[in-house]
């Protein structure tokens, strides 16, 4: 079996035990490759557990910059006996297996087509360290040392990162550097050189930053002017609220210690959204961060916010189903429950960020949209972008930018005699004017309630009043379609009749799939949907392509359901590509699914000579 | 309900308070509750309390959940913003509103269904957090708006109109509030304005979580023989521990001849509460003593009313959170957005 031989293009996967301190060592490994100027995309695959269960860290190295999960493993770092068999089985043929050889592993547990690289890690560690905790922690650094040496990652690059990590804790610096060198020296003396997988210095990272989507969204909320946050801990969204707290402590605290923000960890998700609604009703920019189960709990309140027209922002970091519902796995499965959240005829604005940069941008823009539209705005992240570090364009902010607080009448306008009717469509865009509590002694007060009201917010159960309100809300939703981020189109290099729609965290895998398919002669126009309600460009895109795929990470084709229903499209016009096993979607998966559908037609086209890009598909 | 609307205009000679408002300025829309409903008496007491304290109505935000009691904010303080939220969730909406603007007075109106059943959790946690508010439970022991179902404050052994006897233990809202850390806890009776108005005024002046349980008979579904929340029952079993005068800026507002001893409690905002003690062994600053008193008298079937507990130095949510004195809802870009230079530094730290 020929060994794989690759430079700056391979996948390393670490199989560890949760709570063993491997996370920081593995991150160090990934970052050291970034500092070599080579893009990486790491992913944590972790259990709902604090200590003891298996956990994996998968690092894709890609000089070309593919940041989606590739699938398959070229170098497995097998540090967990519990998962040994499955880990060994996952290695690509011709790949490599790095393991702790302190205790001999029987040949039957290895593979003939996979090169085994044994390192007596435990023995080396026990020899050097006496303390049990040190043995555990430094073992991780020792294998990072060995691997970086093996792959050709410069020692100084790794050492510099360790230095940054232990800045201010110099006592810990030297022991870590010693462990690193112990690993490197052992590898130099004992592992095969040159090694077939190599990291070579490049300048492919440029000015990009490396950050997780939850932190980015939280920072977006800081820049967007959110001053109230109410939340309830739930994986995978907790780190968003925690990052908001961290950024606010640093950037919104006065010299005397007083804070220009308020955060409450509420008793549950009902209270979280209730506080957000109360704060937003009272004129502060407010948000909550949650996941699917939290969205379910918030349903009644979300309807109230919709009908009472209260600007509110909800970050939903999506995961699997209820209770013990794959909390540590990724999915795009809350699209429908967010779009139509609550009872009554409700429809909500959804935003779909593709990466941390867009989490930041949309995290800030969501507050302008909510204020402008006076309605809840959902930012739909998922675990894959929320909790993994991702390489993305640096955050940018224009200091001239001002918050759009929407149509709010102040004391001055009321004094000037501006007429006020809370639910009157004064501008024809369906958006009425609101006032904030405490504004004026005698003008502009009103009573907020659900739908039993007339255009002046007086109590009314009359049918015509209800209908007037509901049709205005429909008009407002049409306005929303014009204000939300527009879809992004990527035209194929060759003319094609095939189009593909996708959204959110599917982006990196899709980008790669488009290129892989093009190399096979299958050309696709691609449209990345960035928001609901849909801009007319989305149904136009479907209409202008003979074959249309919609790639999503859920079982029930939720965005297809929304699209075909809302835009009155024949569902047979849209072919779903669905990935929903809880792992992030891969380019390989998309390529296979689309190739299976289009392959025959394309081959026929290619056989005819010219125009291999004109994919024809029969269904 | 009352069908005769009173005209909006009023006589020029109508007395004005220090805020330049007449009593009429504190009224709201016409009540749509049943004639004789205890809740309407509470609304009237609220009108009187805010009028007498000369608080500009628009500086009050009134919030409620769902139920008969939660309808009442429409019937007072017409110039205030109001929010009729969802069932049992007034406390969270009020908490959020307070987070956004600490300068307004927050009046939360709820009922026993709204607060003791569906909203029990939110009641508890808003009290725990020390939200600066007046939280009133208009307690009639029955679900009115859905026509007569039993509530969680109904006493064990009390009878529903249709004859069912309650076998579940009742939730005593004032004991709960004291345990949960409310810094002002009182109970009163909708039919006793002389007791209720001063208690409301003291609660309004209190800077912290003030909780008032007001027994308010439901004339439609819980005012029959066998009910323990009927007008007759409450009048017969009321055990008032004290009567309250509230002195603002050391100038007495309510002055009445009173028997018994008088104790003054100063609060940090300059208000003085004068307690005319009826029960000699009752000290409203003694938390454990108050709970014990409630337990002992409750066991005898007595309904203890009056100021039950007050913390002389209350702390509110904003003190816990350490928020700036300026309301968060008026902060602009300069205070909220760290700007592009800071962002460049953050970018640099992420490479």
Short mmCIF file of N, CA and C in Angstrom, two decimals, chain B residues 79-174:
data_model
loop_
_atom_site.label_atom_id
_atom_site.label_comp_id
_atom_site.label_asym_id
_atom_site.label_seq_id
_atom_site.Cartn_x
_atom_site.Cartn_y
_atom_site.Cartn_z
N UNK B 79 -52.03 57.69 32.23
CA UNK B 79 -50.92 58.33 31.53
C UNK B 79 -49.62 57.54 31.64
N UNK B 80 -49.71 56.39 32.26
CA UNK B 80 -48.51 55.54 32.36
C UNK B 80 -48.51 54.53 31.23
N UNK B 81 -47.31 54.11 30.81
CA UNK B 81 -47.23 52.99 29.88
C UNK B 81 -47.60 51.72 30.64
N UNK B 82 -48.35 50.85 29.98
CA UNK B 82 -48.73 49.60 30.62
C UNK B 82 -48.38 48.42 29.74
N UNK B 83 -48.22 47.29 30.35
CA UNK B 83 -47.88 46.09 29.59
C UNK B 83 -48.63 44.89 30.18
N UNK B 84 -49.60 44.42 29.42
CA UNK B 84 -50.34 43.22 29.80
C UNK B 84 -49.61 42.07 29.12
N UNK B 85 -48.73 41.37 29.86
CA UNK B 85 -47.85 40.38 29.21
C UNK B 85 -48.51 39.02 29.14
N UNK B 86 -47.77 37.95 29.33
CA UNK B 86 -48.38 36.63 29.25
C UNK B 86 -48.56 36.03 30.66
N UNK B 87 -49.33 34.98 30.74
CA UNK B 87 -49.76 34.43 32.02
C UNK B 87 -48.57 33.99 32.88
N UNK B 88 -48.48 34.59 34.04
CA UNK B 88 -47.45 34.19 34.99
C UNK B 88 -46.08 34.77 34.72
N UNK B 89 -45.95 35.65 33.73
CA UNK B 89 -44.60 36.09 33.35
C UNK B 89 -44.38 37.59 33.56
N UNK B 90 -45.30 38.24 34.27
CA UNK B 90 -45.07 39.66 34.55
C UNK B 90 -43.71 39.90 35.20
N UNK B 91 -43.28 39.04 36.17
CA UNK B 91 -42.03 39.36 36.87
C UNK B 91 -40.82 39.47 35.93
N UNK B 92 -40.73 38.59 34.93
CA UNK B 92 -39.55 38.67 34.05
C UNK B 92 -39.62 39.90 33.16
N UNK B 93 -40.80 40.23 32.68
CA UNK B 93 -40.92 41.42 31.82
C UNK B 93 -40.60 42.67 32.64
N UNK B 94 -41.11 42.70 33.86
CA UNK B 94 -40.82 43.83 34.75
C UNK B 94 -39.32 43.91 35.05
N UNK B 95 -38.71 42.75 35.31
CA UNK B 95 -37.27 42.73 35.59
C UNK B 95 -36.49 43.32 34.43
N UNK B 96 -36.84 42.88 33.22
CA UNK B 96 -36.15 43.40 32.03
C UNK B 96 -36.35 44.89 31.87
N UNK B 97 -37.60 45.33 32.08
CA UNK B 97 -37.90 46.77 31.96
C UNK B 97 -37.05 47.56 32.96
N UNK B 98 -36.96 47.03 34.17
CA UNK B 98 -36.17 47.69 35.20
C UNK B 98 -34.68 47.70 34.85
N UNK B 99 -34.20 46.62 34.25
CA UNK B 99 -32.79 46.59 33.83
C UNK B 99 -32.52 47.74 32.85
N UNK B 100 -33.50 47.99 31.96
CA UNK B 100 -33.31 48.98 30.91
C UNK B 100 -33.37 50.41 31.43
N UNK B 101 -34.19 50.65 32.44
CA UNK B 101 -34.35 52.01 32.94
C UNK B 101 -34.63 51.98 34.44
N UNK B 102 -33.62 52.26 35.22
CA UNK B 102 -33.77 52.15 36.66
C UNK B 102 -34.47 53.36 37.27
N UNK B 103 -34.79 54.35 36.45
CA UNK B 103 -35.36 55.58 36.98
C UNK B 103 -36.88 55.57 37.14
N UNK B 104 -37.56 54.63 36.52
CA UNK B 104 -39.01 54.62 36.63
C UNK B 104 -39.43 53.80 37.85
N UNK B 105 -40.70 53.98 38.23
CA UNK B 105 -41.28 53.16 39.30
C UNK B 105 -42.01 52.01 38.64
N UNK B 106 -41.74 50.82 39.08
CA UNK B 106 -42.34 49.64 38.45
C UNK B 106 -43.40 49.03 39.35
N UNK B 107 -44.60 48.99 38.81
CA UNK B 107 -45.72 48.43 39.54
C UNK B 107 -46.16 47.16 38.84
N UNK B 108 -45.97 46.04 39.50
CA UNK B 108 -46.38 44.76 38.93
C UNK B 108 -47.67 44.30 39.58
N UNK B 109 -48.68 44.03 38.77
CA UNK B 109 -49.97 43.60 39.31
C UNK B 109 -50.22 42.17 38.83
N UNK B 110 -50.51 41.33 39.79
CA UNK B 110 -50.69 39.92 39.48
C UNK B 110 -51.80 39.35 40.35
N UNK B 111 -52.13 38.10 40.09
CA UNK B 111 -53.15 37.44 40.90
C UNK B 111 -52.60 36.17 41.48
N UNK B 112 -53.45 35.44 42.20
CA UNK B 112 -52.95 34.23 42.84
C UNK B 112 -52.74 33.12 41.82
N UNK B 113 -53.55 33.07 40.75
CA UNK B 113 -53.29 32.10 39.70
C UNK B 113 -52.01 32.45 38.99
N UNK B 114 -51.88 33.72 38.65
CA UNK B 114 -50.75 34.25 37.88
C UNK B 114 -49.42 34.09 38.63
N UNK B 115 -49.45 34.26 39.95
CA UNK B 115 -48.20 34.26 40.72
C UNK B 115 -47.95 32.99 41.53
N UNK B 116 -49.03 32.33 41.98
CA UNK B 116 -48.81 31.17 42.85
C UNK B 116 -48.81 29.86 42.08
N UNK B 117 -49.32 29.88 40.84
CA UNK B 117 -49.32 28.65 40.05
C UNK B 117 -48.39 28.79 38.85
N UNK B 118 -48.91 29.25 37.74
CA UNK B 118 -48.11 29.27 36.50
C UNK B 118 -46.87 30.15 36.65
N UNK B 119 -46.97 31.19 37.47
CA UNK B 119 -45.84 32.11 37.56
C UNK B 119 -45.06 32.02 38.87
N UNK B 120 -45.23 30.89 39.56
CA UNK B 120 -44.58 30.78 40.87
C UNK B 120 -43.06 30.94 40.78
N UNK B 121 -42.48 30.36 39.75
CA UNK B 121 -41.03 30.45 39.56
C UNK B 121 -40.58 31.88 39.34
N UNK B 122 -41.30 32.59 38.47
CA UNK B 122 -40.88 33.96 38.17
C UNK B 122 -41.11 34.87 39.37
N UNK B 123 -42.21 34.63 40.10
CA UNK B 123 -42.44 35.38 41.35
C UNK B 123 -41.22 35.21 42.26
N UNK B 124 -40.82 33.95 42.46
CA UNK B 124 -39.73 33.65 43.38
C UNK B 124 -38.42 34.31 42.95
N UNK B 125 -38.10 34.17 41.70
CA UNK B 125 -36.78 34.65 41.25
C UNK B 125 -36.72 36.17 41.15
N UNK B 126 -37.83 36.81 40.84
CA UNK B 126 -37.79 38.28 40.79
C UNK B 126 -37.61 38.82 42.21
N UNK B 127 -38.22 38.16 43.18
CA UNK B 127 -38.07 38.57 44.58
C UNK B 127 -36.61 38.35 45.01
N UNK B 128 -36.08 37.18 44.69
CA UNK B 128 -34.68 36.84 45.04
C UNK B 128 -33.70 37.88 44.53
N UNK B 129 -33.97 38.38 43.31
CA UNK B 129 -33.03 39.31 42.69
C UNK B 129 -33.13 40.71 43.26
N UNK B 130 -34.13 40.96 44.08
CA UNK B 130 -34.27 42.28 44.67
C UNK B 130 -34.64 43.34 43.66
N UNK B 131 -35.48 42.96 42.70
CA UNK B 131 -35.91 43.93 41.70
C UNK B 131 -36.67 45.05 42.41
N UNK B 132 -36.30 46.29 42.14
CA UNK B 132 -36.96 47.43 42.76
C UNK B 132 -38.35 47.57 42.13
N UNK B 133 -39.35 47.15 42.87
CA UNK B 133 -40.71 47.12 42.30
C UNK B 133 -41.73 47.04 43.43
N UNK B 134 -42.97 47.31 43.06
CA UNK B 134 -44.10 47.03 43.95
C UNK B 134 -44.82 45.87 43.29
N UNK B 135 -44.78 44.75 43.94
CA UNK B 135 -45.38 43.53 43.38
C UNK B 135 -46.65 43.24 44.17
N UNK B 136 -47.80 43.44 43.52
CA UNK B 136 -49.08 43.23 44.21
C UNK B 136 -49.73 41.95 43.72
N UNK B 137 -50.08 41.09 44.63
CA UNK B 137 -50.91 39.94 44.27
C UNK B 137 -52.32 40.22 44.77
N UNK B 138 -53.23 40.32 43.85
CA UNK B 138 -54.64 40.52 44.21
C UNK B 138 -55.22 39.13 44.37
N UNK B 139 -55.30 38.74 45.63
CA UNK B 139 -55.45 37.33 45.98
C UNK B 139 -56.90 36.99 46.35
N UNK B 140 -57.56 36.24 45.45
CA UNK B 140 -58.95 35.87 45.77
C UNK B 140 -59.15 34.36 45.87
N UNK B 141 -58.07 33.61 45.73
CA UNK B 141 -58.16 32.17 45.94
C UNK B 141 -58.92 31.42 44.86
N UNK B 142 -59.13 32.07 43.74
CA UNK B 142 -59.93 31.42 42.71
C UNK B 142 -59.56 32.00 41.33
N UNK B 143 -59.79 31.19 40.30
CA UNK B 143 -59.60 31.69 38.95
C UNK B 143 -60.90 32.34 38.50
N UNK B 144 -60.86 33.66 38.30
CA UNK B 144 -62.08 34.37 37.96
C UNK B 144 -62.37 34.33 36.47
N UNK B 145 -61.38 34.70 35.68
CA UNK B 145 -61.61 34.92 34.24
C UNK B 145 -61.94 33.62 33.50
N UNK B 146 -61.53 32.48 34.09
CA UNK B 146 -61.90 31.19 33.47
C UNK B 146 -63.06 30.55 34.23
N UNK B 147 -63.65 31.31 35.14
CA UNK B 147 -64.90 30.96 35.82
C UNK B 147 -64.81 29.91 36.92
N UNK B 148 -64.08 30.26 37.96
CA UNK B 148 -64.26 29.56 39.21
C UNK B 148 -63.40 28.36 39.53
N UNK B 149 -62.28 28.14 38.84
CA UNK B 149 -61.42 27.03 39.22
C UNK B 149 -60.58 27.40 40.45
N UNK B 150 -60.13 26.40 41.17
CA UNK B 150 -59.41 26.62 42.41
C UNK B 150 -57.99 27.13 42.15
N UNK B 151 -57.53 28.00 43.00
CA UNK B 151 -56.15 28.48 42.86
C UNK B 151 -55.28 27.89 43.96
N UNK B 152 -53.98 28.10 43.82
CA UNK B 152 -53.02 27.49 44.75
C UNK B 152 -52.96 28.20 46.10
N UNK B 153 -53.67 29.33 46.23
CA UNK B 153 -53.69 29.99 47.54
C UNK B 153 -54.97 29.66 48.31
N UNK B 154 -55.84 28.85 47.69
CA UNK B 154 -57.08 28.47 48.37
C UNK B 154 -56.73 27.65 49.61
N UNK B 155 -57.37 27.97 50.73
CA UNK B 155 -57.05 27.28 51.97
C UNK B 155 -57.54 25.84 51.94
N UNK B 156 -56.79 25.01 52.66
CA UNK B 156 -57.18 23.62 52.79
C UNK B 156 -58.55 23.59 53.49
N UNK B 157 -59.48 22.86 52.95
CA UNK B 157 -60.80 22.77 53.57
C UNK B 157 -61.78 23.82 53.08
N UNK B 158 -61.28 24.81 52.33
CA UNK B 158 -62.22 25.83 51.83
C UNK B 158 -63.03 25.22 50.69
N UNK B 159 -64.20 25.82 50.47
CA UNK B 159 -65.13 25.21 49.53
C UNK B 159 -65.29 26.07 48.28
N UNK B 160 -65.29 25.40 47.13
CA UNK B 160 -65.59 26.10 45.88
C UNK B 160 -67.08 26.32 45.80
N UNK B 161 -67.47 27.24 44.91
CA UNK B 161 -68.88 27.59 44.80
C UNK B 161 -69.75 26.36 44.51
N UNK B 162 -69.18 25.44 43.69
CA UNK B 162 -69.97 24.25 43.32
C UNK B 162 -69.93 23.17 44.40
N UNK B 163 -69.20 23.44 45.51
CA UNK B 163 -69.24 22.51 46.62
C UNK B 163 -67.99 21.67 46.83
N UNK B 164 -67.06 21.67 45.89
CA UNK B 164 -65.83 20.89 46.07
C UNK B 164 -65.00 21.47 47.21
N UNK B 165 -64.47 20.58 48.03
CA UNK B 165 -63.63 21.04 49.14
C UNK B 165 -62.16 20.88 48.74
N UNK B 166 -61.38 21.92 49.00
CA UNK B 166 -59.95 21.88 48.64
C UNK B 166 -59.16 21.02 49.62
N UNK B 167 -58.40 20.06 49.10
CA UNK B 167 -57.61 19.19 49.97
C UNK B 167 -56.12 19.50 49.86
N UNK B 168 -55.74 20.36 48.92
CA UNK B 168 -54.31 20.69 48.76
C UNK B 168 -53.90 21.76 49.76
N UNK B 169 -52.61 21.74 50.08
CA UNK B 169 -52.09 22.77 50.98
C UNK B 169 -52.06 24.12 50.26
N UNK B 170 -52.37 25.18 50.96
CA UNK B 170 -52.31 26.50 50.31
C UNK B 170 -50.88 27.05 50.30
N UNK B 171 -50.60 27.87 49.33
CA UNK B 171 -49.32 28.57 49.30
C UNK B 171 -49.53 29.92 49.97
N UNK B 172 -48.73 30.19 50.98
CA UNK B 172 -48.83 31.47 51.66
C UNK B 172 -47.82 32.42 51.05
N UNK B 173 -48.31 33.35 50.24
CA UNK B 173 -47.43 34.19 49.44
C UNK B 173 -46.52 35.09 50.29
N UNK B 174 -47.04 35.58 51.41
CA UNK B 174 -46.20 36.49 52.21
C UNK B 174 -45.04 35.73 52.87
#
